[in-house]
Coordinates of C-alpha atoms in Angstrom, one line a residue:
M1 CA 136.9 64.9 104.8
N2 CA 134.3 61.7 104.1
N3 CA 136.4 59.1 105.3
G4 CA 136.8 57.3 102.3
K5 CA 132.9 57.2 101.8
K6 CA 131.4 58.7 98.6
L7 CA 128.7 61.2 99.1
S8 CA 125.3 60.5 98.1
S9 CA 123.3 62.9 95.6
D10 CA 121.0 63.7 98.6
S11 CA 124.0 64.4 100.8
L12 CA 125.3 66.7 98.4
L13 CA 122.2 68.6 98.2
R14 CA 122.0 68.6 101.7
T15 CA 125.1 70.4 102.0
A16 CA 124.8 72.8 99.3
A17 CA 121.1 73.9 99.8
P18 CA 122.2 76.7 102.8
K19 CA 124.7 77.9 100.1
K20 CA 122.4 78.4 97.6
Y21 CA 120.0 80.3 99.5
L22 CA 122.4 82.4 100.9
L23 CA 123.6 83.0 97.4
I24 CA 120.2 83.8 96.1
F25 CA 119.9 86.4 99.3
A26 CA 123.2 87.7 98.4
V27 CA 122.6 88.2 94.6
S28 CA 119.2 89.6 95.2
F29 CA 120.6 91.9 97.7
L30 CA 123.4 93.6 95.2
F31 CA 120.4 94.0 92.7
F32 CA 118.4 96.1 95.0
V33 CA 121.5 98.0 95.8
W34 CA 122.1 98.8 92.4
M35 CA 118.7 99.9 92.1
N36 CA 118.2 101.8 94.8
V37 CA 121.9 103.6 93.5
N38 CA 119.9 104.3 90.6
M39 CA 116.4 105.9 92.4
P40 CA 116.0 109.1 93.0
Y41 CA 114.3 111.1 95.3
C42 CA 110.8 112.2 94.4
G43 CA 108.2 114.3 95.6
D44 CA 107.6 114.3 99.4
D45 CA 111.2 113.1 99.8
W46 CA 111.9 116.6 99.1
S47 CA 109.9 118.0 101.7
W48 CA 111.0 115.4 104.3
G49 CA 114.7 116.4 103.5
L50 CA 113.9 120.2 104.6
D51 CA 114.7 120.6 108.4
E52 CA 111.9 123.2 109.3
N53 CA 109.2 120.6 107.7
A54 CA 110.4 117.6 109.0
F55 CA 111.0 118.6 112.4
D56 CA 107.8 120.1 112.8
W57 CA 105.7 117.2 111.1
F58 CA 107.6 114.4 113.4
F59 CA 107.8 116.3 116.9
G60 CA 104.6 118.5 116.1
A61 CA 102.6 115.4 114.5
T62 CA 101.1 118.3 112.5
I63 CA 100.2 115.7 109.4
N64 CA 99.9 112.8 111.2
S65 CA 101.4 110.2 114.1
R66 CA 103.1 107.7 112.3
Y67 CA 106.3 108.3 114.3
A68 CA 108.2 105.1 113.2
G69 CA 107.8 105.5 109.7
N70 CA 108.0 109.3 109.7
L71 CA 111.4 108.5 111.5
L72 CA 112.8 106.4 108.9
I73 CA 111.7 109.1 106.0
F74 CA 113.8 111.3 108.3
I75 CA 116.6 108.7 107.9
L76 CA 116.3 107.8 104.5
T77 CA 116.3 111.6 103.1
R78 CA 119.7 112.6 105.0
S79 CA 122.2 109.8 104.6
T80 CA 122.9 108.3 100.8
A81 CA 124.0 104.9 102.9
A82 CA 120.7 104.7 104.4
K83 CA 118.6 105.4 101.4
I84 CA 120.5 102.3 99.3
L85 CA 120.9 100.2 102.3
I86 CA 117.9 99.9 104.4
P87 CA 115.6 99.7 101.2
S88 CA 117.5 97.2 99.6
L89 CA 117.9 95.1 102.7
V90 CA 114.1 95.1 103.2
C91 CA 113.5 94.2 99.9
A92 CA 115.8 91.4 100.0
L93 CA 114.7 89.8 102.9
M94 CA 110.7 90.5 102.6
P95 CA 110.7 87.3 99.8
V96 CA 112.5 85.3 102.0
L97 CA 110.1 85.9 105.3
A98 CA 107.3 85.0 102.9
A99 CA 108.6 81.8 101.5
R100 CA 109.6 80.8 105.1
L101 CA 105.8 81.0 106.1
A102 CA 104.7 79.2 103.1
A103 CA 107.0 76.3 104.1
G104 CA 106.1 76.5 107.5
G105 CA 108.3 78.5 109.6
V106 CA 111.9 77.1 108.3
F107 CA 113.3 75.8 105.1
S108 CA 114.2 72.6 104.7
E109 CA 116.8 71.1 102.3
G110 CA 114.7 69.6 99.1
N111 CA 114.5 71.5 96.0
K112 CA 111.2 72.5 96.3
D113 CA 112.0 74.9 99.0
L114 CA 114.8 76.5 96.9
F115 CA 112.1 76.7 94.5
L116 CA 109.7 78.3 96.7
L117 CA 112.3 81.1 97.5
L118 CA 112.8 82.0 93.8
A119 CA 109.1 81.8 93.1
S120 CA 108.8 84.6 96.0
Y121 CA 110.9 86.5 94.6
A122 CA 109.2 86.4 91.2
L123 CA 105.9 87.0 92.8
F124 CA 107.2 90.5 94.6
F125 CA 108.7 91.4 91.1
A126 CA 104.9 91.0 90.0
V127 CA 103.7 94.2 91.8
P128 CA 101.9 96.4 89.5
S129 CA 103.8 99.6 88.5
E130 CA 101.0 101.9 90.1
I131 CA 101.6 100.0 93.6
W132 CA 105.1 100.1 93.2
K133 CA 106.0 103.8 92.2
E134 CA 104.3 104.4 95.7
T135 CA 105.8 102.4 97.9
V136 CA 109.2 100.3 96.7
G137 CA 109.9 103.3 93.8
W138 CA 109.2 106.3 96.6
Y139 CA 111.2 106.8 99.8
S140 CA 108.4 108.5 101.5
G141 CA 106.2 105.8 100.6
F142 CA 108.6 102.7 101.1
A143 CA 109.2 104.1 104.8
N144 CA 105.3 103.8 105.9
Y145 CA 104.0 101.0 103.4
A146 CA 106.6 98.6 102.1
F147 CA 108.6 98.4 105.6
S148 CA 105.6 97.9 107.9
A149 CA 104.4 95.0 105.4
F150 CA 108.0 94.1 106.2
L151 CA 107.5 94.2 110.0
F152 CA 104.0 92.3 109.3
L153 CA 105.8 89.4 108.3
I154 CA 108.3 89.0 111.0
F155 CA 105.2 89.7 113.3
A156 CA 103.5 86.6 111.6
L157 CA 106.5 84.4 111.8
Q158 CA 106.9 85.2 115.7
N159 CA 103.0 84.4 116.5
L160 CA 100.8 81.9 113.8
N161 CA 102.4 79.3 116.0
I162 CA 99.8 79.5 118.1
A163 CA 98.4 75.7 117.3
D164 CA 101.6 74.6 117.9
R165 CA 101.1 73.7 121.3
E166 CA 104.3 72.4 122.0
E167 CA 106.2 75.6 121.4
T168 CA 103.9 78.0 122.3
G169 CA 103.1 76.8 125.4
K170 CA 106.4 77.3 126.7
F171 CA 107.1 80.6 128.5
S172 CA 110.1 82.8 126.9
L173 CA 110.8 86.2 128.4
S174 CA 112.8 87.3 125.4
K175 CA 110.1 86.0 122.6
S176 CA 107.4 87.9 124.7
I177 CA 109.3 91.3 124.7
A178 CA 110.6 90.8 121.1
A179 CA 106.8 89.7 120.0
G180 CA 105.3 92.8 122.0
A181 CA 108.2 95.4 120.3
V182 CA 107.5 94.5 116.9
V183 CA 103.8 94.9 117.0
F184 CA 104.3 98.2 119.2
V185 CA 106.8 99.7 116.6
M186 CA 104.2 98.4 113.5
Q187 CA 101.1 100.2 115.1
M188 CA 103.0 103.7 114.2
Y189 CA 103.1 103.4 110.7
L190 CA 99.6 103.0 108.7
E191 CA 96.2 104.2 110.4
N192 CA 94.5 101.3 109.0
L193 CA 97.3 99.3 110.1
T194 CA 97.3 100.2 113.4
V195 CA 93.2 99.5 113.8
Y196 CA 93.5 96.1 112.2
M197 CA 96.5 95.3 114.2
T198 CA 94.7 95.9 117.4
A199 CA 92.0 93.5 116.1
A200 CA 94.0 91.1 115.2
A201 CA 96.2 91.0 118.6
L202 CA 93.1 90.8 120.6
A203 CA 92.0 87.6 118.3
L204 CA 95.2 85.9 118.9
F205 CA 94.9 87.0 122.5
A206 CA 91.5 85.2 123.4
A207 CA 92.6 82.4 120.9
S208 CA 95.5 81.5 123.2
A209 CA 93.6 81.9 126.2
V210 CA 91.0 79.4 124.6
I211 CA 93.6 77.1 123.2
Y212 CA 95.8 77.0 126.7
R213 CA 92.9 77.9 129.0
R214 CA 95.6 80.3 130.6
I215 CA 97.2 83.9 129.7
V216 CA 100.0 83.2 127.6
P217 CA 102.6 86.0 128.0
Q218 CA 103.6 86.0 124.7
Y219 CA 100.0 86.9 123.4
A220 CA 99.6 89.4 126.3
A221 CA 102.7 91.1 125.1
V222 CA 101.6 91.3 121.7
L223 CA 97.9 92.9 123.1
F224 CA 99.5 95.4 125.5
G225 CA 101.9 96.4 122.7
A226 CA 99.1 96.8 120.1
L227 CA 97.1 98.9 122.5
L228 CA 100.0 101.1 123.4
G229 CA 101.2 101.5 119.9
C230 CA 97.4 102.2 118.9
A231 CA 97.5 105.2 122.0
V232 CA 100.5 106.8 120.5
M233 CA 99.6 106.4 117.1
F234 CA 96.2 108.7 117.5
T235 CA 97.7 111.0 119.4
S236 CA 97.8 113.8 116.9
G237 CA 95.0 116.4 117.0
I238 CA 94.4 116.2 113.2
Y239 CA 92.1 112.5 113.8
S240 CA 89.9 114.6 116.3
T241 CA 89.6 117.1 113.7
L242 CA 88.9 114.7 111.0
L243 CA 86.0 113.5 112.9
S244 CA 84.4 116.9 114.0
E245 CA 85.4 118.9 110.7
G246 CA 85.4 115.7 108.2
E247 CA 88.7 117.2 106.4
I248 CA 92.4 117.9 107.2
I249 CA 95.6 119.1 105.6
E250 CA 94.1 121.7 103.4
L251 CA 91.4 119.6 102.3
Q252 CA 94.1 116.7 101.4
R253 CA 92.1 114.3 103.3
G254 CA 88.6 113.6 104.4
L255 CA 86.0 111.3 105.6
S256 CA 83.9 109.6 102.9
F257 CA 80.6 110.4 104.7
E258 CA 79.3 113.7 105.7
S259 CA 80.4 115.1 109.5
G260 CA 77.3 115.0 112.1
T261 CA 75.2 112.5 109.8
S262 CA 73.4 109.8 111.7
F263 CA 75.2 106.7 113.0
L264 CA 73.0 104.3 110.4
M265 CA 73.7 106.5 107.5
V266 CA 77.7 106.6 108.7
L267 CA 77.8 102.7 108.3
H268 CA 75.6 102.4 105.4
K269 CA 77.9 104.7 103.5
I270 CA 81.2 102.8 104.9
A271 CA 79.6 99.7 103.7
F272 CA 78.9 101.2 100.5
T273 CA 82.5 102.9 99.7
Y274 CA 84.2 99.3 101.3
F275 CA 82.1 96.8 99.0
G276 CA 81.5 98.7 96.2
A277 CA 85.0 100.4 95.9
V278 CA 87.6 99.6 98.4
M279 CA 87.3 95.4 98.4
P280 CA 87.3 94.8 95.0
R281 CA 90.1 97.1 94.2
V282 CA 92.3 94.6 96.3
Y283 CA 91.8 92.2 93.7
E284 CA 91.2 94.4 90.6
L285 CA 94.8 96.1 91.1
N286 CA 96.5 92.6 91.1
P287 CA 96.5 91.0 87.7
Y288 CA 98.9 88.5 88.3
I289 CA 98.1 87.3 91.6
C290 CA 94.5 87.0 91.5
P291 CA 94.6 84.4 88.5
A292 CA 97.2 82.6 90.0
L293 CA 95.4 82.4 93.2
V294 CA 92.6 80.9 91.3
L295 CA 94.4 78.4 89.3
L296 CA 96.6 77.2 92.4
T297 CA 93.4 76.7 94.4
A298 CA 91.6 74.8 91.6
L299 CA 94.9 72.8 90.7
T300 CA 95.3 71.9 94.4
V301 CA 91.7 71.0 94.9
Y302 CA 91.7 68.8 91.6
R303 CA 95.0 67.0 92.9
K304 CA 93.0 66.6 96.5
R305 CA 89.7 65.6 94.8
E306 CA 89.1 62.2 96.4
E307 CA 89.7 63.7 100.0
L308 CA 87.3 66.9 99.4
P309 CA 83.9 67.1 99.7
H310 CA 81.8 67.2 96.5
P311 CA 80.4 70.7 97.3
V312 CA 84.0 72.1 97.3
V313 CA 84.7 70.8 93.9
F314 CA 81.7 72.0 92.7
L315 CA 82.8 75.4 94.3
T316 CA 85.8 75.5 92.5
V317 CA 84.4 75.3 89.4
L318 CA 82.0 77.9 89.7
N319 CA 85.0 80.0 90.6
I320 CA 87.0 79.5 87.3
P321 CA 85.0 82.6 85.8
C322 CA 87.0 84.7 88.5
L323 CA 90.3 84.3 86.4
I324 CA 89.1 87.0 84.4
Y325 CA 87.8 89.1 87.2
P326 CA 91.1 91.1 88.0
F327 CA 91.2 92.0 84.4
S328 CA 87.7 93.7 84.5
G329 CA 89.9 97.2 84.9
Y330 CA 91.6 96.9 81.3
L331 CA 88.4 95.2 80.0
K332 CA 86.4 98.4 81.4
V333 CA 83.5 96.0 82.2
A334 CA 82.6 98.4 84.8
E335 CA 82.3 101.3 82.7
K336 CA 80.1 99.3 80.3
L337 CA 78.0 98.5 82.9
Y338 CA 78.0 102.1 84.5
G339 CA 76.6 103.5 80.9
I340 CA 73.6 101.0 81.1
C341 CA 72.9 101.4 84.9
W342 CA 75.3 102.4 87.7
Y343 CA 73.5 99.7 90.1
Y344 CA 74.8 96.8 88.1
N345 CA 78.3 98.2 88.2
V346 CA 78.2 98.1 91.9
L347 CA 76.2 94.9 91.8
Y348 CA 79.4 93.2 89.6
T349 CA 81.7 94.5 91.8
V350 CA 80.5 93.3 95.2
V351 CA 79.2 90.2 93.7
M352 CA 82.5 89.0 92.2
S353 CA 84.8 90.5 95.0
V354 CA 82.9 88.7 97.8
F355 CA 82.4 85.6 95.6
L356 CA 86.2 85.3 94.9
F357 CA 86.9 85.9 98.5
L358 CA 84.6 83.3 100.1
V359 CA 85.1 80.5 97.8
I360 CA 88.9 80.8 98.2
G361 CA 88.7 81.1 101.8
I362 CA 86.9 77.5 101.9
E363 CA 89.1 75.9 99.6
L364 CA 91.9 76.9 101.8
F365 CA 90.2 75.8 104.7
F366 CA 89.7 72.2 103.1
I367 CA 93.1 72.1 101.2
F368 CA 94.9 72.6 104.9
R369 CA 92.8 71.5 107.5
K370 CA 95.1 68.2 108.3
N371 CA 97.5 70.7 109.3
E372 CA 96.1 73.3 112.1
K373 CA 99.2 75.8 112.1
K374 CA 98.9 76.1 107.8
T375 CA 95.4 76.1 108.2
L376 CA 95.8 79.3 110.7
V377 CA 98.4 80.9 108.5
A378 CA 96.6 80.3 105.2
L379 CA 93.4 81.9 106.8
F380 CA 95.1 84.7 108.6
F381 CA 96.3 85.9 105.6
W382 CA 93.4 85.5 103.3
T383 CA 91.2 87.1 106.1
S384 CA 93.8 90.0 106.5
V385 CA 93.7 90.7 102.6
P386 CA 90.2 92.7 102.5
L387 CA 89.9 93.2 106.2
V388 CA 93.3 95.2 106.8
M389 CA 91.6 97.8 104.0
A390 CA 88.5 98.1 105.6
P391 CA 89.2 101.4 107.9
M392 CA 90.4 103.0 104.3
A393 CA 86.3 102.7 103.6
A394 CA 86.0 105.9 106.2
I395 CA 88.4 108.1 104.0
N396 CA 87.7 109.6 100.8
Y397 CA 90.9 109.3 99.1
I398 CA 92.9 106.0 98.8
G399 CA 96.5 106.0 97.1
W400 CA 97.6 102.9 95.2
R401 CA 100.2 102.6 98.1
S402 CA 97.4 101.7 100.6
Y403 CA 97.3 98.3 98.6
Y404 CA 100.6 96.9 98.9
T405 CA 100.0 95.8 102.2
P406 CA 97.1 93.2 100.9
F407 CA 99.3 92.6 98.0
V408 CA 102.0 90.8 100.3
F409 CA 99.5 89.0 102.1
M410 CA 98.2 87.4 98.9
V411 CA 101.9 86.8 98.0
V412 CA 102.1 84.4 100.9
V413 CA 98.8 82.6 99.9
V414 CA 100.0 81.9 96.5
L415 CA 103.5 80.4 98.0
M416 CA 101.6 78.1 100.4
L417 CA 99.5 76.6 97.6
L418 CA 102.4 76.4 95.2
Y419 CA 104.2 74.8 98.2
E420 CA 101.3 72.2 98.7
L421 CA 101.5 71.0 94.8
L422 CA 104.9 71.3 95.0
S423 CA 105.3 68.8 98.2
A424 CA 102.6 66.2 96.4
G425 CA 105.6 64.8 94.4
N426 CA 104.1 65.3 90.9
A427 CA 106.7 65.6 88.3
A428 CA 104.2 66.3 85.9
F429 CA 103.4 69.6 87.5
R430 CA 107.1 70.9 88.8
R431 CA 108.8 70.9 85.4
P432 CA 106.4 73.2 83.7
A433 CA 106.3 75.0 87.4
Y434 CA 109.9 75.5 87.6
I435 CA 110.2 76.9 84.0
L436 CA 107.5 79.3 84.6
I437 CA 108.4 80.8 87.7
C438 CA 112.1 80.9 86.3
L439 CA 110.7 83.0 83.3
F440 CA 108.7 85.1 85.8
L441 CA 111.7 85.6 87.7
A442 CA 113.8 86.7 84.8
S443 CA 110.9 88.9 83.3
G444 CA 110.6 91.1 86.4
V445 CA 114.5 91.4 86.6
L446 CA 114.5 92.6 83.2
R447 CA 111.6 94.7 83.6
F448 CA 113.3 96.6 86.7
G449 CA 116.6 96.5 85.5
V450 CA 115.8 98.2 82.3
V451 CA 113.6 100.9 84.1
Y452 CA 116.5 101.9 86.6
A453 CA 119.2 101.7 84.1
H454 CA 117.7 104.9 82.6
V455 CA 116.3 106.5 85.3
G456 CA 120.1 106.1 86.8
T457 CA 121.5 107.4 83.6
A458 CA 118.9 110.3 83.7
M459 CA 119.5 110.9 87.2
R460 CA 123.4 111.0 86.7
E461 CA 122.8 113.5 83.6
R462 CA 120.7 115.4 85.3
T463 CA 123.2 116.1 88.3
A464 CA 125.8 116.8 85.8
I465 CA 123.8 119.5 84.2
I466 CA 123.4 121.0 87.8
E467 CA 127.0 121.1 88.6
K468 CA 128.4 122.4 85.3
A469 CA 125.6 125.0 85.2
L470 CA 126.6 126.2 88.8
A471 CA 130.4 126.0 87.8
D472 CA 129.8 128.3 84.8
G473 CA 127.9 130.8 86.6
E474 CA 124.4 130.4 84.6
K475 CA 121.6 131.9 86.0
E476 CA 118.9 129.2 84.9
I477 CA 119.2 125.5 84.4
Y478 CA 116.9 123.7 81.9
L479 CA 116.4 119.9 83.2
P480 CA 115.0 117.2 80.9
A481 CA 112.2 114.9 82.5
F482 CA 113.2 111.6 83.9
P483 CA 112.1 108.1 82.0
H484 CA 109.7 105.8 82.8
Q485 CA 107.8 108.1 85.6
G486 CA 105.1 105.3 85.7
Y487 CA 107.6 103.6 88.0
M488 CA 108.0 107.0 89.9
I489 CA 105.7 109.1 91.9
S490 CA 106.1 113.1 91.5
A491 CA 109.6 112.4 89.8
E492 CA 109.2 116.1 88.5
P493 CA 107.9 119.2 90.6
K494 CA 104.1 120.0 89.5
N495 CA 103.9 123.2 91.0
M496 CA 106.4 126.3 92.1
A497 CA 106.4 125.2 95.8
R498 CA 107.6 121.9 94.7
V499 CA 110.4 123.3 92.4
E500 CA 111.4 125.5 95.6
E501 CA 111.5 122.6 97.7
Y502 CA 113.6 120.9 95.0
R503 CA 116.0 123.6 95.0
R504 CA 116.6 124.0 98.8
F505 CA 117.0 120.0 99.0
F506 CA 119.5 119.8 96.5
G507 CA 121.1 123.2 97.6
I508 CA 120.5 124.9 94.3
P509 CA 121.3 128.6 94.9
E510 CA 118.0 130.9 95.0
S511 CA 119.4 133.2 92.2
V512 CA 119.4 130.4 90.0
G513 CA 116.2 129.9 87.9
L514 CA 115.2 126.1 87.4
I515 CA 113.1 124.9 84.2
F516 CA 111.5 121.4 84.1
E517 CA 110.5 119.9 81.2
G518 CA 106.9 119.6 81.0
L519 CA 106.2 122.3 83.9
E520 CA 104.6 125.4 82.7

């Protein structure tokens, strides 16, 4: 009851806002449930689903010691319910966590927070299909790459309040244990993330000691969890073999430099690989997110131009050409420069990627400098974009899936800039922004909805073909190819060894021959 008082529009908004957030999350969760119902097991999923492989790989650490990620794969390939519910819950929660980080840790009751959440979902749907198919669209990839990014967002929410002296300065045993546990588990997913998180935990511990002039238990727990997890992660003998012999897993993984070369030559090769290939691809593989970053920083600097030093405004103008940089691959700029001279190709990618990184970093510092917490979060995520990929420069093969983590980091930075513009109260910006985000969100839902509607239909048809053939006692089964294979990794067996894994995973007798469309 309202005791006869009429509720104002503001009161109604405050009352309805939490329900709106819950409704958006529920709808997104159901969408991802439907998507995972229609998503088939692919490639390594069949291998992990076989007990003799999984037990040897997991307990023997014969291919890696990503114990946390491998345990999740083990579960996902043995439980249909887990295969549907766990990825759906994570995919529905990640945009919520990213939006909360951008909003300062909590959602307020205004429309801009609700809009920010919708924008977050739209941005997560903007992941390129090359990255999607090896992470969210592939359970073996999801278990290590998407789930570790999800844990990183939790880690950030737990620990990036270091500038909030009133909150962080208080000792909490439960928060310290939780923070340390999250980092410890997160260390056993990806090698490059393990190395990066160890350095980040050390930096946070040192920063907290300087700020509070004492050891802060929470950051001590984070550092302990990071070091312990790092030690466990690199227990497998394959890493020492990699360093000594330069290659492992039947030549599938190798160093980017020759084993036994001098330290200076190793540094030179790693630096060349990182700045010439690894770092540029972080931006080149995100033709939607990077232009949004450049445009939003420019708009924010323009709105705050009276408050900012003139050199920052000048740098922003110089950065506008970087709007087209992520489209270099489509425009074949590198190939054309390489045709003239390989040096021009390397120079172009190095200069453009480093310039983009430095200018946006400077812009973020001045945009958020009046708020210590926002400055820390923005710079932490922006510097993490290239740095989390730095260890990958020592490896000769980098899959598309490795770039999912920096994609998530860039989404958080885009959301922070968007939130800053929305907070300005400029109606001229808000209306077109609302329309654009709703269109992007609708296009993303339509894009993946169409893909997995077709894939799900094909998966059920394939299951029906197998069941009918076995019931009729046929000696050979012909299986048509899946549609939209650009959204799935290894949806079809590529060789006879994979065919046998597929057969055993789905319980097809050895006496029955399998013929896959396109497999010779």
